[in-house]
Structure formats: C-alpha cells, structure tokens
mmCIF file of C-alpha atoms in Angstrom:
data_model
loop_
_atom_site.group_PDB
_atom_site.id
_atom_site.type_symbol
_atom_site.label_atom_id
_atom_site.label_comp_id
_atom_site.label_asym_id
_atom_site.label_seq_id
_atom_site.Cartn_x
_atom_site.Cartn_y
_atom_site.Cartn_z
ATOM 1 C CA ASP Q 1 -4.489 124.731 -61.649
ATOM 2 C CA ASP Q 2 -2.932 127.643 -62.194
ATOM 3 C CA ALA Q 3 -3.809 127.933 -65.741
ATOM 4 C CA ILE Q 4 -7.395 127.696 -64.353
ATOM 5 C CA LEU Q 5 -7.119 130.066 -62.196
ATOM 6 C CA LYS Q 6 -5.606 132.704 -65.020
ATOM 7 C CA LYS Q 7 -8.116 132.053 -67.247
ATOM 8 C CA ALA Q 8 -10.510 132.585 -64.637
ATOM 9 C CA ASN Q 9 -8.872 135.781 -63.232
ATOM 10 C CA ILE Q 10 -8.720 134.801 -60.082
ATOM 11 C CA THR Q 11 -6.266 133.534 -57.618
ATOM 12 C CA ALA Q 12 -6.217 130.749 -55.061
ATOM 13 C CA ALA Q 13 -6.822 133.029 -51.899
ATOM 14 C CA GLU Q 14 -9.934 134.845 -53.782
ATOM 15 C CA LEU Q 15 -11.382 131.213 -55.114
ATOM 16 C CA LYS Q 16 -11.145 130.042 -51.450
ATOM 17 C CA LYS Q 17 -13.260 132.757 -49.953
ATOM 18 C CA GLU Q 18 -16.050 132.189 -52.688
ATOM 19 C CA ILE Q 19 -16.037 128.427 -52.316
ATOM 20 C CA ALA Q 20 -16.186 129.339 -48.670
ATOM 21 C CA CYS Q 21 -19.752 131.534 -49.053
ATOM 22 C CA LEU Q 22 -20.903 129.034 -51.420
ATOM 23 C CA LEU Q 23 -21.236 126.407 -48.547
ATOM 24 C CA TYR Q 24 -21.866 128.729 -45.967
ATOM 25 C CA SER Q 25 -24.594 129.893 -47.838
ATOM 26 C CA GLN Q 26 -25.932 126.392 -48.984
ATOM 27 C CA LYS Q 27 -25.565 125.547 -44.693
ATOM 28 C CA ARG Q 28 -23.217 122.740 -45.632
ATOM 29 C CA ILE Q 29 -20.154 124.211 -43.376
ATOM 30 C CA SER Q 30 -20.470 126.356 -40.203
ATOM 31 C CA ILE Q 31 -19.420 129.998 -40.107
ATOM 32 C CA GLY Q 32 -16.273 128.825 -38.157
ATOM 33 C CA LEU Q 33 -15.400 126.256 -40.474
ATOM 34 C CA ALA Q 34 -16.094 128.880 -43.360
ATOM 35 C CA LYS Q 35 -14.110 131.234 -42.355
ATOM 36 C CA GLU Q 36 -11.095 128.971 -41.602
ATOM 37 C CA PHE Q 37 -11.141 127.703 -45.101
ATOM 38 C CA ALA Q 38 -11.120 131.321 -46.331
ATOM 39 C CA GLU Q 39 -8.284 131.681 -43.931
ATOM 40 C CA ILE Q 40 -9.998 135.458 -43.088
ATOM 41 C CA ASP Q 41 -11.241 136.226 -39.044
ATOM 42 C CA LEU Q 42 -14.669 135.999 -38.166
ATOM 43 C CA ILE Q 43 -15.468 139.736 -38.770
ATOM 44 C CA ASN Q 44 -13.925 140.125 -42.098
ATOM 45 C CA PHE Q 45 -16.079 137.116 -43.437
ATOM 46 C CA GLN Q 46 -18.622 138.331 -41.911
ATOM 47 C CA LYS Q 47 -18.463 141.654 -44.101
ATOM 48 C CA LEU Q 48 -17.690 139.205 -47.259
ATOM 49 C CA LEU Q 49 -21.112 137.186 -46.647
ATOM 50 C CA SER Q 50 -22.437 141.265 -46.131
ATOM 51 C CA SER Q 51 -21.201 142.639 -49.607
ATOM 52 C CA LYS Q 52 -22.301 138.896 -51.555
ATOM 53 C CA ASN Q 53 -26.003 139.768 -49.813
ATOM 54 C CA ILE Q 54 -25.046 136.734 -48.063
ATOM 55 C CA PRO Q 55 -27.144 135.959 -44.560
ATOM 56 C CA ILE Q 56 -25.706 135.166 -41.623
ATOM 57 C CA ASN Q 57 -27.401 132.022 -40.063
ATOM 58 C CA TYR Q 58 -28.403 132.594 -36.993
ATOM 59 C CA SER Q 59 -31.066 130.473 -35.423
ATOM 60 C CA MET Q 60 -33.051 131.387 -32.030
ATOM 61 C CA ASP Q 61 -30.963 128.644 -30.191
ATOM 62 C CA ASP Q 62 -27.740 130.248 -31.190
ATOM 63 C CA PHE Q 63 -29.788 133.416 -29.667
ATOM 64 C CA GLU Q 64 -30.566 132.094 -26.735
ATOM 65 C CA SER Q 65 -27.094 130.775 -26.101
ATOM 66 C CA ASP Q 66 -25.200 134.292 -26.401
ATOM 67 C CA LEU Q 67 -27.796 135.570 -24.407
ATOM 68 C CA ASN Q 68 -27.061 133.073 -21.572
ATOM 69 C CA ILE Q 69 -23.440 133.895 -22.243
ATOM 70 C CA VAL Q 70 -23.870 137.127 -21.532
ATOM 71 C CA ASN Q 71 -26.097 137.580 -18.553
ATOM 72 C CA GLU Q 72 -23.895 135.125 -16.408
ATOM 73 C CA PRO Q 73 -22.299 136.533 -13.540
#
C-alpha cells in the first residue's frame, strides 16, 4: 500500500531490497534469487549486503566448484 510506504518513508524499490537482504541473511533464498527479487545486478547486490554488514554465504562446496571452473582448460 502506497500510504504505508509513505508513512514508513520508503519506496517500493527500497522495500524490495530490504526484503531480499533479510531473506538472504536468513539463508531462506539464494543470492541469485535475492538479487532478482531486489531487481539489481549481482555486484550491486553484493555491495548492498556489504553496506549492511551481511556476509555472503559462500561454502567450501561453492569454492571448490568455482575452482574447478577456473581450472578447466
């Protein structure tokens, strides 16, 4: 509701980013889904997370997968 957004002094776009950050920080959605929901690219979503001191969920499996991709001929 626009009236609620107005009273909260937040835009719909800002609210979507806040929700995306919250769900991501709770590990309820992936970074890919969160950035899509926030309607911003990955780098800007990572910057947004950083500005809110939300760590990026990056597991050892993620690292090994990325390492395998980098080492492919």
